[in-house]
Coordinates of N, CA and C in Angstrom, one line a residue:
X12 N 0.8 -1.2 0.0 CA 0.0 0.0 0.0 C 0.9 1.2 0.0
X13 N 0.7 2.3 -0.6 CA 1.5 3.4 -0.9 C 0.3 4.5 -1.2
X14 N 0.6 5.3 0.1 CA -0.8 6.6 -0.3 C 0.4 7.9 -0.9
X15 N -1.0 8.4 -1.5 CA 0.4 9.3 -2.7 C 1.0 9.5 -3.5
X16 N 1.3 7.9 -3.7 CA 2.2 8.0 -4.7 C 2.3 6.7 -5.2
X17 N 3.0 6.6 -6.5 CA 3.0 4.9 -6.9 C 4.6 4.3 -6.4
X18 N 4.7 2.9 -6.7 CA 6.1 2.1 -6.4 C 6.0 1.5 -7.8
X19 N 7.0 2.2 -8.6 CA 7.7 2.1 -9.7 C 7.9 -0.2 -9.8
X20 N 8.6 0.1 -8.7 CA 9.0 -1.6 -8.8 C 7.7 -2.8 -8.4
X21 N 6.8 -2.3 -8.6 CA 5.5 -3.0 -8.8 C 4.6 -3.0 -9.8
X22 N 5.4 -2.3 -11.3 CA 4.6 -2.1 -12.4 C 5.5 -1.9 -13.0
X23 N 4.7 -2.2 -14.8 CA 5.8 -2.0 -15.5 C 4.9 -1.0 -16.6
X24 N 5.6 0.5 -17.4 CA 4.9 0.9 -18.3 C 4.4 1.9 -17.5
X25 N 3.4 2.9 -17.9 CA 3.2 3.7 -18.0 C 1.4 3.7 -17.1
X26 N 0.9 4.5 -17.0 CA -0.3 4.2 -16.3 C -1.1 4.9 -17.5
X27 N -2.6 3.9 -17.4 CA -3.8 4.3 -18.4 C -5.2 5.0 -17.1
X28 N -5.2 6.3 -17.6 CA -6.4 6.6 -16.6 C -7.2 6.6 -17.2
X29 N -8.4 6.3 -16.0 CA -10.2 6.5 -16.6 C -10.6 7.1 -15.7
X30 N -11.8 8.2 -16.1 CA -12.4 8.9 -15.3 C -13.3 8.1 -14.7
X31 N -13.5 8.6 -13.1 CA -14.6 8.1 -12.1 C -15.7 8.6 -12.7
X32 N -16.4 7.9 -13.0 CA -17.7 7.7 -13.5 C -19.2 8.8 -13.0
X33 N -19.9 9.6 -13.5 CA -20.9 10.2 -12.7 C -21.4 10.2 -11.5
X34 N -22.0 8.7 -11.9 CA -22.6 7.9 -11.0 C -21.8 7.4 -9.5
X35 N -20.5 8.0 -9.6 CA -19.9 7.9 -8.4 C -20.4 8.7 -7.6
X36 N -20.5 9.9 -8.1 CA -21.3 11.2 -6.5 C -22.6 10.7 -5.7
X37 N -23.2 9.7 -6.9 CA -24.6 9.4 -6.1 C -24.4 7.5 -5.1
X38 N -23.5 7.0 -5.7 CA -23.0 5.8 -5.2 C -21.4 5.8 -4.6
X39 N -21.7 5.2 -3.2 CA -19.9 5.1 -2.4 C -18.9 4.7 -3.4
X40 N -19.2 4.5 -4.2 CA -18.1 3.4 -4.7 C -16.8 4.3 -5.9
X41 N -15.5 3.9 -6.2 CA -15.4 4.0 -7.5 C -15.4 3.1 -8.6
X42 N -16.6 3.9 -9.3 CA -17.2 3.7 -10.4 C -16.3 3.9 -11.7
X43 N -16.1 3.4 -12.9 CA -15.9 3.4 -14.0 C -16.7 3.2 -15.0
X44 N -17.0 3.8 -15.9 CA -17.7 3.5 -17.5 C -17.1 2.4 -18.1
X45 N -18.1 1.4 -18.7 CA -17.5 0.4 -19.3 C -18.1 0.4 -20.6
X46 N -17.5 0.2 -21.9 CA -18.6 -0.7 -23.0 C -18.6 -1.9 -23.4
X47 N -17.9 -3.2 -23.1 CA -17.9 -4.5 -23.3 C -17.2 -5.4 -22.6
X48 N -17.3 -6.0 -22.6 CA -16.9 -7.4 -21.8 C -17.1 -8.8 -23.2
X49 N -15.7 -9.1 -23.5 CA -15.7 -9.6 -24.5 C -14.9 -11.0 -24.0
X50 N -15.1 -12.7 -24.2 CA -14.7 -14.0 -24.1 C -14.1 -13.9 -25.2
X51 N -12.2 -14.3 -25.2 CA -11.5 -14.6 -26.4 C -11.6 -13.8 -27.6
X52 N -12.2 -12.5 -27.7 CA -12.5 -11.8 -28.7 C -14.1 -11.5 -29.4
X53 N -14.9 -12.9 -28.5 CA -16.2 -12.8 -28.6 C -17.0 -11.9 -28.0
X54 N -17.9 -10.6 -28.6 CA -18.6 -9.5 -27.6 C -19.7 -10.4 -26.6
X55 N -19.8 -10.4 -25.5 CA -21.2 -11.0 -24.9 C -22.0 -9.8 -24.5
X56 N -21.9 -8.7 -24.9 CA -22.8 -7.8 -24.9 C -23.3 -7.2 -23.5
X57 N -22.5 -7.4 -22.7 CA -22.6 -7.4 -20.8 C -23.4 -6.0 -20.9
X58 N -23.1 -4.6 -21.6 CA -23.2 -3.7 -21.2 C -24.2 -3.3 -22.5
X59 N -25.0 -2.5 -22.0 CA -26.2 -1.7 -23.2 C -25.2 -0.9 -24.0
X60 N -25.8 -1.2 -25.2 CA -24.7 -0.8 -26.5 C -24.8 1.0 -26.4
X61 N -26.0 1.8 -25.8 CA -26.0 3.2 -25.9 C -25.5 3.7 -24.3
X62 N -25.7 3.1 -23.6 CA -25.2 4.2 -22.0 C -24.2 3.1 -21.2
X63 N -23.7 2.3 -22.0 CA -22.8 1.1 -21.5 C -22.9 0.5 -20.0
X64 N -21.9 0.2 -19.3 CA -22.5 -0.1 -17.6 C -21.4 0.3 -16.5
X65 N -21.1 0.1 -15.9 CA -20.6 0.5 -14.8 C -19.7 -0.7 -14.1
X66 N -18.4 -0.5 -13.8 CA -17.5 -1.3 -12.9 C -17.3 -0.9 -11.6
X67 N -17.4 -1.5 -10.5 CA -16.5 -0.9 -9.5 C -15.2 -1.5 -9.1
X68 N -14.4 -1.0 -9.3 CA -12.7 -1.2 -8.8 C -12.3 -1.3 -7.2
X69 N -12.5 -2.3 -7.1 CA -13.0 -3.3 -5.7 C -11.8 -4.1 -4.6
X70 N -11.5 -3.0 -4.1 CA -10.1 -4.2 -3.0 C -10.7 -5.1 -2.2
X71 N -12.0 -5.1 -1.9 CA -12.6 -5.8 -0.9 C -13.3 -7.1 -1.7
X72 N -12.9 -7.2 -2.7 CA -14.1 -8.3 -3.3 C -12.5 -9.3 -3.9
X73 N -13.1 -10.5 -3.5 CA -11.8 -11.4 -4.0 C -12.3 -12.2 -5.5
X74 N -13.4 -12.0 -5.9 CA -13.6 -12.5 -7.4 C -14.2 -11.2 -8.4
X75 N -14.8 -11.5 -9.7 CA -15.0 -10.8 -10.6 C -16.7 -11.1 -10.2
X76 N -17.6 -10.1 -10.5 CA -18.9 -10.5 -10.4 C -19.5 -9.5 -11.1
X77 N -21.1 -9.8 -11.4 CA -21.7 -9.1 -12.3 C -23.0 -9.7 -12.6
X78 N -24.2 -8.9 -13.3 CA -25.1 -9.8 -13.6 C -25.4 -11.1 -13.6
X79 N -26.0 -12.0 -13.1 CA -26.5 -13.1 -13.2 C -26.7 -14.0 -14.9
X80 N -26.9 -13.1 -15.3 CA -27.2 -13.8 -16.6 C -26.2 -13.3 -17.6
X81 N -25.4 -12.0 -17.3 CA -24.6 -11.9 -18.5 C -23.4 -13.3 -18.0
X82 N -22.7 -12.7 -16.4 CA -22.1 -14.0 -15.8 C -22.2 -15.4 -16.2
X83 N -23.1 -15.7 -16.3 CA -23.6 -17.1 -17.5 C -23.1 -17.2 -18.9
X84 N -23.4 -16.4 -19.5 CA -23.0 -15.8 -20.8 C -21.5 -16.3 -20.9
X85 N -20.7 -15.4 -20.2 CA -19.3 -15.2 -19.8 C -18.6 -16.8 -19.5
X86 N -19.6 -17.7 -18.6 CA -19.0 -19.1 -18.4 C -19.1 -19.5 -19.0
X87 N -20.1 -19.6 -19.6 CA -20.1 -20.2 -21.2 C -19.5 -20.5 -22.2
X88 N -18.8 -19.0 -22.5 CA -17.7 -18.7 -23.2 C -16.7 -19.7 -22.9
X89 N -16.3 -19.0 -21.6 CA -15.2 -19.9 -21.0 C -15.1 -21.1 -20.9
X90 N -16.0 -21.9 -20.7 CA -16.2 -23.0 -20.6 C -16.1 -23.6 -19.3
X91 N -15.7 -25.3 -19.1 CA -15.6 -25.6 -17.9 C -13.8 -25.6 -17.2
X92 N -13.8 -25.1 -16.3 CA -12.3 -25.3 -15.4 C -12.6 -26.2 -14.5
X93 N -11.0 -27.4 -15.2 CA -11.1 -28.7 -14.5 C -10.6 -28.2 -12.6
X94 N -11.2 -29.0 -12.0 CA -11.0 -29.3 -10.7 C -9.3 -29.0 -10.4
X95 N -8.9 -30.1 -11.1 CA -7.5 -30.7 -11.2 C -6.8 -29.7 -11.8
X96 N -6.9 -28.7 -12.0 CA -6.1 -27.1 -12.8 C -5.9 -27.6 -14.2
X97 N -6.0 -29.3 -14.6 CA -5.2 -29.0 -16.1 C -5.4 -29.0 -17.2
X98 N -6.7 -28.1 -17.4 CA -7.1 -27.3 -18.7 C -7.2 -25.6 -18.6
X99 N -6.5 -25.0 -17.6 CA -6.5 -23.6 -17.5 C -5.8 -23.0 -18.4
X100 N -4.6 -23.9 -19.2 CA -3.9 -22.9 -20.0 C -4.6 -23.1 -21.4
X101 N -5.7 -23.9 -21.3 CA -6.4 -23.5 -22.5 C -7.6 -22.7 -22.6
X102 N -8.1 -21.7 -21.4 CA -9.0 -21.0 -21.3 C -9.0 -20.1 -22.0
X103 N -9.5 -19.4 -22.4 CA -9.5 -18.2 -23.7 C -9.2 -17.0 -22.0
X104 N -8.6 -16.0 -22.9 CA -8.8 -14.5 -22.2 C -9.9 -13.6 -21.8
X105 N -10.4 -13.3 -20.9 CA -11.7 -12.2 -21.0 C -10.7 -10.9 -20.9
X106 N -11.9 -10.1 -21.8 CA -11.5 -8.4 -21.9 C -12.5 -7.8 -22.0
X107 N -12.1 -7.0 -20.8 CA -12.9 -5.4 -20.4 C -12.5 -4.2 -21.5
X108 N -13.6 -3.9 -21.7 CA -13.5 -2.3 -22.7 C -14.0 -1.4 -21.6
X109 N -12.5 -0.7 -21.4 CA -13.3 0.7 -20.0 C -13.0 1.7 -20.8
X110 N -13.6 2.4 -21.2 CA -12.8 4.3 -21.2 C -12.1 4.1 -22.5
X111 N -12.4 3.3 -23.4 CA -11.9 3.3 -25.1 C -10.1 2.2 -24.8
X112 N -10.2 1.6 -23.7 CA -8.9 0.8 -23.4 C -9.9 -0.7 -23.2
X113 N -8.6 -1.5 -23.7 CA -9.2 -3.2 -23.7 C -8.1 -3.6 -22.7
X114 N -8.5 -4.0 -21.2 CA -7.4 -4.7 -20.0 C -8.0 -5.9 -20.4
X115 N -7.1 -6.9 -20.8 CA -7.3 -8.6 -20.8 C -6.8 -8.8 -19.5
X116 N -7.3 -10.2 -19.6 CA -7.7 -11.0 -18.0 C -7.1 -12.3 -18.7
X117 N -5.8 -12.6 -18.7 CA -5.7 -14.6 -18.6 C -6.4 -15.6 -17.8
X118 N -6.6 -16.6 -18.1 CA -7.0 -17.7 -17.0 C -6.0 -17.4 -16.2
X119 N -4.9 -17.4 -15.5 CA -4.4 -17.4 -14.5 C -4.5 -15.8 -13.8
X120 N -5.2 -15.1 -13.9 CA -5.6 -14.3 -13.1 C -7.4 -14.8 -12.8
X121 N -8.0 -15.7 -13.6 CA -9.7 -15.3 -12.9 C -10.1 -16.7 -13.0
X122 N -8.7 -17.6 -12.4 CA -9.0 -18.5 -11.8 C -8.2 -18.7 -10.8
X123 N -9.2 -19.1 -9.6 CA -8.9 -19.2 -8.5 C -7.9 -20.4 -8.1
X124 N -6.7 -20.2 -7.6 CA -6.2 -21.8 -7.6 C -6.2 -21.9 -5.6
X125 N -6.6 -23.1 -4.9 CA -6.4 -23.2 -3.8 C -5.9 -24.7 -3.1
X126 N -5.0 -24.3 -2.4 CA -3.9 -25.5 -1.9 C -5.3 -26.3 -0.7
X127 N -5.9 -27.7 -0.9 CA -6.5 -28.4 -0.1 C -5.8 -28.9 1.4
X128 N -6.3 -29.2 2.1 CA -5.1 -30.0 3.2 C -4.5 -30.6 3.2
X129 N -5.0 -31.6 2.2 CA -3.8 -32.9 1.9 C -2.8 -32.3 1.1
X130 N -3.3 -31.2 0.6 CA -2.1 -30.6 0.0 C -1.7 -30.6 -1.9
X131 N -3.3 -31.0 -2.1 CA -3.6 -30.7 -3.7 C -3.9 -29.5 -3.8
X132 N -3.6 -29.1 -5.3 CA -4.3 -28.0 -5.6 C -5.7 -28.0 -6.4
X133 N -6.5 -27.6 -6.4 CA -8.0 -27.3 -6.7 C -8.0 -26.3 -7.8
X134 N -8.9 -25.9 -8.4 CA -9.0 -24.6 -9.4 C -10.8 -24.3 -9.3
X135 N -10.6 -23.0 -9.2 CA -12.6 -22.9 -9.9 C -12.7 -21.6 -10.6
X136 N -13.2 -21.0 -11.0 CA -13.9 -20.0 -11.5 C -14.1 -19.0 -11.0
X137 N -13.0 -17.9 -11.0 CA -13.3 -16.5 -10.4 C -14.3 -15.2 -10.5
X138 N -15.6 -15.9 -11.0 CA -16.4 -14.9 -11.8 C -17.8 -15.4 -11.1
X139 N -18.0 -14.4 -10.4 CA -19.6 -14.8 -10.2 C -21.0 -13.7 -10.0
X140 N -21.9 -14.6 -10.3 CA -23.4 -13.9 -10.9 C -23.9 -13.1 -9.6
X141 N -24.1 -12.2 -9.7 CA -25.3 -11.4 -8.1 C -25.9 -10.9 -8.9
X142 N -27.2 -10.4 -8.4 CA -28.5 -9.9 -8.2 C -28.3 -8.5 -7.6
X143 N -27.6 -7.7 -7.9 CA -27.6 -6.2 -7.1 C -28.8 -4.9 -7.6
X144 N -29.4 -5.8 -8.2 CA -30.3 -4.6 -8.3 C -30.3 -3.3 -9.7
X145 N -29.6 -3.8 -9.8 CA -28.7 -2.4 -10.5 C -27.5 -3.6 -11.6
X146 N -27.5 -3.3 -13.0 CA -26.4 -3.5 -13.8 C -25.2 -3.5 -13.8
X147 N -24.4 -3.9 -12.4 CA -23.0 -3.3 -11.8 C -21.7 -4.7 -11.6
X148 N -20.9 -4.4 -12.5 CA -19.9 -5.1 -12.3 C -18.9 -5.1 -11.3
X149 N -18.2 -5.7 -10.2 CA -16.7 -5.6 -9.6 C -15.8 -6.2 -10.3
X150 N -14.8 -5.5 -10.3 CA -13.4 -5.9 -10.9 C -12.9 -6.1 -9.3
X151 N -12.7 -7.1 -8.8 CA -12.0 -7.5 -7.7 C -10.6 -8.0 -7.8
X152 N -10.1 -9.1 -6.7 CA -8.7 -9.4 -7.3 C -8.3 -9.9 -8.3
X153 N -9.2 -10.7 -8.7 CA -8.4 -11.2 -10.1 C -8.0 -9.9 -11.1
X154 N -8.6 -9.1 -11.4 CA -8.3 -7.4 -12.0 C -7.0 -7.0 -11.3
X155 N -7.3 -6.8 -10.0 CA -6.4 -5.9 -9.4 C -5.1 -6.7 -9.2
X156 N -4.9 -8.0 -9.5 CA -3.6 -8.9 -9.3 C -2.8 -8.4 -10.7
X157 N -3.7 -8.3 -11.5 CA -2.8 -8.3 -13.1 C -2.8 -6.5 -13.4
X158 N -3.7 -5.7 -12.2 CA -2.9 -4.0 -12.7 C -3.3 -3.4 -11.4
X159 N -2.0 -2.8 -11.7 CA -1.5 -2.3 -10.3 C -2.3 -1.2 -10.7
X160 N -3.4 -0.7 -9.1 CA -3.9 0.4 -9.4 C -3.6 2.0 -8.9
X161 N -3.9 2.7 -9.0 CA -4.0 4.1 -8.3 C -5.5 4.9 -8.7
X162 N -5.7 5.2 -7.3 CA -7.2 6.1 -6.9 C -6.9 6.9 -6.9
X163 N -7.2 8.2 -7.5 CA -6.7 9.6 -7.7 C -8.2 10.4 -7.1
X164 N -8.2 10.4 -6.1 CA -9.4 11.2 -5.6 C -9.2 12.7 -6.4
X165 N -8.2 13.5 -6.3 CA -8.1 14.7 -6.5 C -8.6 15.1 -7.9
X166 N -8.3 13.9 -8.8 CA -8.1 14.2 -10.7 C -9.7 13.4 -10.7
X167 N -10.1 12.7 -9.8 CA -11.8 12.1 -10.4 C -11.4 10.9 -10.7
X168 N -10.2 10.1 -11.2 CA -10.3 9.1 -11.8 C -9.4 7.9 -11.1
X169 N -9.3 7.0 -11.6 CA -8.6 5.7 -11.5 C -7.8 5.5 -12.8
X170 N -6.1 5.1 -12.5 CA -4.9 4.7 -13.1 C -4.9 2.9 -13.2
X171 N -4.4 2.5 -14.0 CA -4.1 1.5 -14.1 C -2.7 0.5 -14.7
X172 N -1.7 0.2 -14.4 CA -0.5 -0.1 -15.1 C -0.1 -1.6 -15.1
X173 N 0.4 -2.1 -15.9 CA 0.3 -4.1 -15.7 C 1.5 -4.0 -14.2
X174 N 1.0 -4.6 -13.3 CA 1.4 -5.4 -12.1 C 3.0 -6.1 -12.5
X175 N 3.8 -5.8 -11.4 CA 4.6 -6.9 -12.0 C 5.0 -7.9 -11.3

């Protein structure tokens, strides 16, 4: 954590900003404008093609989540992730369109891998469906593992640079 300022040796490249979204003055959260959410290059249409939808950039949330039915859509795409981890490196990429920028997502960021007691490893699916009422995406950790962020209260917006 670094308030102020960024740490050079945890990114690499340059930082891409997006403005905090309207809808942030009326909601706690930071908000982003999004227009797609695309499987391997496939559009699944997540977001309304004229007023797009909304992300929030989420430290407290440890998976990806969103609509219930676009989320479906999205596994779909994806397909099934074996138990046993070893079809992950043939998962296709998901990619967010924020702010006229495409951030891809590998299976090894938005899949979950966890060490059992006996001391296997497990895998599942870092993406899940809620009901919020409202059309609203989190970008949680799997996002925030693969880009190092910065919250610019003062500029309105959120930075983004690949993690290293």
């Amino acid at each position: 954590l670094v308030l102020g300022g960024t740490d050079p040796a945890f990114y690499d490249g340059s930082f891409t900003y997006v403005p905090v979204a309207k809808a942030a003055k009326i909601l706690p959260y930071w908000l982003v404008s999004a227009k797609d959410i695309s499987v391997g290059g496939q559009s699944t249409k997540a977001c309304n093609w004229l007023t797009g939808c909304y992300m929030v950039v989420d430290t407290g949330t440890s998976v990806l989540a969103g609509p219930v039915n676009t989320v479906s859509k999205i596994t779909s795409l994806i397909g099934n992730v074996s138990a046993d981890c070893s079809n992950v490196h043939t998962l296709p990429t998901v990619e967010f369109s924020i702010a006229g920028t495409t951030f891809d997502l590998g299976p090894e960021y938005y899949v979950l891998r966890q060490t059992t007691n006996s001391g296997s490893v497990q895998c599942a699916l870092g993406i899940e469906g809620v009901n919020a009422g409202v059309p609203i995406w989190i970008l949680g950790d799997p996002f925030l593992r693969k880009y190092y962020t910065v919250w610019d209260a003062e500029q309105q917006r959120v930075g983004f640079a690949t993690a290293k």
